[in-house]
Amino acid sequence: GAGVSQTPSNKVTEKGKYVELRCDPISGHTALYWYRQSLGQGPEFLIYFQGTGAADDSGLPNDRFFAVRPEGSVSTLKIQRTERGDSAVYLCASSLNRQGNQDEQFFGPGTRLTVL
Amino acid sequence: EDQVTQSPEALRLQEGESSSLNCSYTVSGLRGLFWYRQDPGKGPEFLFTLYSAGEEKEKERLKATLTKKESFLHITAPKPEDSATYLCAVQASGTYKYIFGTGTRLKVLA
């Protein structure tokens, strides 16, 4: 079956512009995570959705970052007034998140964001 | 503060030369410890979940173990295709947030 997909695969933008990054999780997966990964670093947690709601958004670095998941499937990460420091690979992961089980996360290939 | 430290940062092995990767963690109650493999340009791929000290899991040439302070990923007789970055992550009790280490870049030479 299809895995987690992310679009676009690459995004180049100018400082100060607005960008949207999309994540299509595996069908039926209720849990969805966004991470940011800089070169040579591990993924950095941004936000976790359980269904349509953001259960934990403590990793969002500031109010320029926002994410939605209106129908409990596709999610969009939105970044306003982009800065050069926002350049990174943005990863999305989904899991079944069955009650009481730590289900494995399935990661997408990521979106490489470059802010010039 | 919850923290994960992986060592070494990089490791070069000859094919067939067994070794271990270390993941030290500090967390306020462990919900689970996770190992992932990441190939260049791709997202991490799940390997193992460990829940409590003393637990071990195996998959092909890989074996993961867990103590109260660290986890080891043992690689037995590695092959060049095992070359990748291996990531460790923890999840604390009462949270769904995953904290990743910076990874160990493994290179296995033929």
Short mmCIF file of C-alpha atoms in Angstrom, two decimals:
data_model
loop_
_atom_site.label_atom_id
_atom_site.label_comp_id
_atom_site.label_asym_id
_atom_site.label_seq_id
_atom_site.Cartn_x
_atom_site.Cartn_y
_atom_site.Cartn_z
CA GLY A 1 0.00 0.00 0.00
CA ALA A 2 0.93 3.64 -0.26
CA GLY A 3 3.18 5.08 2.38
CA VAL A 4 3.30 8.60 3.77
CA SER A 5 3.67 11.16 1.02
CA GLN A 6 4.84 14.75 1.28
CA THR A 7 4.62 17.55 -1.23
CA PRO A 8 6.49 19.34 -2.53
CA SER A 9 9.72 17.36 -2.24
CA ASN A 10 11.69 20.59 -2.55
CA LYS A 11 10.66 24.16 -1.91
CA VAL A 12 12.84 27.22 -2.45
CA THR A 13 11.47 30.51 -1.24
CA GLU A 14 12.63 33.98 -0.39
CA LYS A 15 12.95 35.39 3.09
CA GLY A 16 9.66 36.81 4.26
CA LYS A 17 7.44 34.66 2.04
CA TYR A 18 4.69 32.28 3.17
CA VAL A 19 4.94 28.53 2.51
CA GLU A 20 2.69 25.51 2.94
CA LEU A 21 3.96 21.96 3.22
CA ARG A 22 1.57 19.06 2.77
CA CYS A 23 1.51 15.60 4.32
CA ASP A 24 -0.70 12.66 3.22
CA PRO A 25 -0.55 10.00 5.95
CA ILE A 26 -1.24 6.33 5.54
CA SER A 27 -4.98 5.73 5.29
CA GLY A 28 -6.50 4.93 8.68
CA HIS A 29 -3.63 6.33 10.72
CA THR A 30 -5.06 8.62 13.37
CA ALA A 31 -1.76 9.95 14.73
CA LEU A 32 0.30 12.41 12.70
CA TYR A 33 3.57 14.09 13.61
CA TRP A 34 5.59 16.91 12.08
CA TYR A 35 9.34 17.12 12.61
CA ARG A 36 12.13 19.38 11.41
CA GLN A 37 15.55 17.94 10.64
CA SER A 38 18.66 20.03 10.08
CA LEU A 39 21.82 18.62 8.52
CA GLY A 40 23.62 16.26 10.87
CA GLN A 41 20.85 16.39 13.48
CA GLY A 42 18.07 14.09 14.50
CA PRO A 43 14.44 14.99 13.82
CA GLU A 44 13.12 17.74 16.09
CA PHE A 45 9.50 17.35 17.21
CA LEU A 46 7.15 20.15 16.12
CA ILE A 47 3.55 19.03 16.59
CA TYR A 48 1.40 15.95 17.14
CA PHE A 49 -2.17 15.46 15.91
CA GLN A 50 -4.58 12.86 17.20
CA GLY A 51 -7.39 12.94 14.66
CA THR A 52 -8.23 16.53 13.81
CA GLY A 53 -6.87 18.12 16.95
CA ALA A 54 -3.35 19.16 17.85
CA ALA A 55 -2.71 17.18 21.03
CA ASP A 56 0.79 18.62 21.53
CA ASP A 57 2.16 21.66 19.71
CA SER A 58 4.93 22.39 22.19
CA GLY A 59 7.64 21.94 19.56
CA LEU A 60 6.49 24.75 17.27
CA PRO A 61 9.32 27.30 17.53
CA ASN A 62 7.19 30.45 17.38
CA ASP A 63 3.89 31.84 16.15
CA ARG A 64 5.08 31.93 12.54
CA PHE A 65 4.52 28.17 12.45
CA PHE A 66 1.05 26.68 12.32
CA ALA A 67 -0.35 23.30 11.31
CA VAL A 68 -3.84 22.01 10.55
CA ARG A 69 -5.49 18.67 9.94
CA PRO A 70 -9.15 19.62 9.31
CA GLU A 71 -10.51 16.20 8.33
CA GLY A 72 -8.20 13.99 10.33
CA SER A 73 -6.15 12.83 7.36
CA VAL A 74 -4.12 15.30 5.27
CA SER A 75 -2.14 17.86 7.24
CA THR A 76 -0.60 21.15 6.20
CA LEU A 77 2.30 22.87 7.94
CA LYS A 78 2.21 26.60 7.34
CA ILE A 79 5.14 28.94 7.85
CA GLN A 80 4.67 32.70 7.69
CA ARG A 81 7.38 35.31 7.10
CA THR A 82 10.01 32.66 6.46
CA GLU A 83 13.53 33.19 7.74
CA ARG A 84 16.82 31.69 6.58
CA GLY A 85 16.95 29.71 9.83
CA ASP A 86 13.79 27.88 8.80
CA SER A 87 15.76 26.04 6.10
CA ALA A 88 15.64 22.33 6.90
CA VAL A 89 13.97 19.08 5.91
CA TYR A 90 10.44 18.91 7.25
CA LEU A 91 9.34 15.35 7.97
CA CYS A 92 5.88 13.99 8.53
CA ALA A 93 5.10 10.67 10.20
CA SER A 94 1.89 8.78 10.90
CA SER A 95 0.94 5.85 13.07
CA LEU A 96 -2.16 3.84 14.05
CA ASN A 97 -1.78 4.94 17.67
CA ARG A 98 -3.96 2.17 19.00
CA GLN A 99 -4.93 2.61 22.61
CA GLY A 100 -2.15 1.42 24.91
CA ASN A 101 0.30 0.58 22.12
CA GLN A 102 3.33 2.49 20.93
CA ASP A 103 2.80 1.86 17.25
CA GLU A 104 5.68 2.41 14.91
CA GLN A 105 5.81 5.68 13.09
CA PHE A 106 5.96 5.63 9.30
CA PHE A 107 7.88 8.59 7.94
CA GLY A 108 7.47 10.37 4.66
CA PRO A 109 10.46 11.33 2.50
CA GLY A 110 10.35 14.92 3.72
CA THR A 111 10.16 18.35 2.14
CA ARG A 112 13.47 20.15 1.81
CA LEU A 113 12.80 23.84 2.47
CA THR A 114 15.40 26.39 1.45
CA VAL A 115 14.90 30.03 2.39
CA LEU A 116 17.12 32.38 0.42
CA GLU B 1 15.11 17.95 30.84
CA ASP B 2 14.56 14.86 28.69
CA GLN B 3 17.65 14.15 26.61
CA VAL B 4 19.13 11.56 24.24
CA THR B 5 22.85 11.23 23.46
CA GLN B 6 24.19 8.84 20.85
CA SER B 7 27.75 7.63 20.41
CA PRO B 8 29.86 7.39 18.45
CA GLU B 9 28.89 10.10 15.98
CA ALA B 10 30.39 8.07 13.16
CA LEU B 11 31.65 4.52 12.82
CA ARG B 12 33.49 2.74 10.02
CA LEU B 13 33.51 -1.05 10.04
CA GLN B 14 34.87 -3.70 7.75
CA GLU B 15 32.29 -6.13 6.43
CA GLY B 16 31.82 -8.83 9.07
CA GLU B 17 33.24 -6.70 11.90
CA SER B 18 30.63 -6.67 14.67
CA SER B 19 30.12 -3.60 16.87
CA SER B 20 27.64 -1.72 19.05
CA LEU B 21 26.04 1.70 18.95
CA ASN B 22 25.11 3.45 22.17
CA CYS B 23 22.10 5.56 23.10
CA SER B 24 22.14 7.17 26.55
CA TYR B 25 18.96 8.80 27.74
CA THR B 26 17.56 10.91 30.54
CA VAL B 27 13.81 10.96 30.74
CA SER B 28 11.20 11.50 33.42
CA GLY B 29 9.66 8.04 33.13
CA LEU B 30 10.24 6.04 29.98
CA ARG B 31 7.24 5.23 27.85
CA GLY B 32 9.32 3.69 25.07
CA LEU B 33 12.71 3.77 23.38
CA PHE B 34 12.84 3.53 19.60
CA TRP B 35 15.53 2.76 17.04
CA TYR B 36 15.31 3.96 13.45
CA ARG B 37 17.48 3.67 10.38
CA GLN B 38 17.79 6.62 8.01
CA ASP B 39 19.27 6.47 4.53
CA PRO B 40 20.43 9.68 2.81
CA GLY B 41 17.56 11.71 1.40
CA LYS B 42 14.90 9.53 3.03
CA GLY B 43 12.78 9.58 6.13
CA PRO B 44 13.66 7.37 9.11
CA GLU B 45 12.60 3.72 8.95
CA PHE B 46 11.39 2.03 12.13
CA LEU B 47 13.50 -0.81 13.54
CA PHE B 48 12.57 -1.53 17.18
CA THR B 49 10.60 -0.40 20.22
CA LEU B 50 11.81 -1.27 23.73
CA TYR B 51 9.69 -0.61 26.79
CA SER B 52 11.50 -1.78 29.92
CA ALA B 53 14.98 -2.53 31.22
CA GLY B 54 16.18 -5.98 30.30
CA GLU B 55 14.15 -6.16 27.11
CA GLU B 56 15.87 -7.29 23.91
CA LYS B 57 14.70 -7.44 20.29
CA GLU B 58 16.35 -8.84 17.19
CA LYS B 59 15.96 -8.39 13.48
CA GLU B 60 18.37 -10.03 11.08
CA ARG B 61 21.86 -8.75 11.99
CA LEU B 62 20.55 -6.20 14.51
CA LYS B 63 19.83 -6.65 18.19
CA ALA B 64 18.63 -3.90 20.50
CA THR B 65 18.93 -4.00 24.28
CA LEU B 66 17.75 -1.65 27.02
CA THR B 67 18.88 -0.74 30.53
CA LYS B 68 17.58 1.99 32.83
CA LYS B 69 20.03 4.51 31.42
CA GLU B 70 20.98 3.38 27.92
CA SER B 71 20.26 1.23 24.95
CA PHE B 72 22.63 -0.58 22.64
CA LEU B 73 22.16 -1.53 19.02
CA HIS B 74 24.41 -4.49 18.31
CA ILE B 75 25.29 -5.18 14.69
CA THR B 76 26.57 -8.68 14.02
CA ALA B 77 28.65 -9.38 10.90
CA PRO B 78 27.50 -6.20 9.14
CA LYS B 79 27.23 -5.90 5.38
CA PRO B 80 27.71 -2.79 3.21
CA GLU B 81 23.94 -2.47 2.90
CA ASP B 82 23.78 -1.82 6.65
CA SER B 83 25.47 1.54 6.03
CA ALA B 84 23.08 4.27 7.20
CA THR B 85 22.47 6.67 10.06
CA TYR B 86 20.94 4.97 13.08
CA LEU B 87 18.70 7.14 15.23
CA CYS B 88 17.51 6.58 18.78
CA ALA B 89 14.44 8.28 20.22
CA VAL B 90 12.61 8.24 23.55
CA GLN B 91 9.09 9.00 24.56
CA ALA B 92 8.43 10.05 28.15
CA SER B 93 5.47 8.87 30.19
CA GLY B 94 2.44 11.10 29.88
CA THR B 95 3.50 12.54 26.54
CA TYR B 96 3.40 11.61 22.87
CA LYS B 97 6.44 13.73 22.04
CA TYR B 98 9.45 11.86 20.65
CA ILE B 99 12.96 13.13 21.44
CA PHE B 100 15.62 12.02 18.97
CA GLY B 101 19.37 11.80 19.32
CA THR B 102 21.69 13.12 16.63
CA GLY B 103 22.37 9.63 15.30
CA THR B 104 25.35 7.42 14.51
CA ARG B 105 26.53 7.40 10.90
CA LEU B 106 27.60 3.86 10.12
CA LYS B 107 29.73 2.99 7.11
CA VAL B 108 30.42 -0.68 6.38
CA LEU B 109 33.24 -1.29 3.93
CA ALA B 110 33.31 -4.27 1.60
#
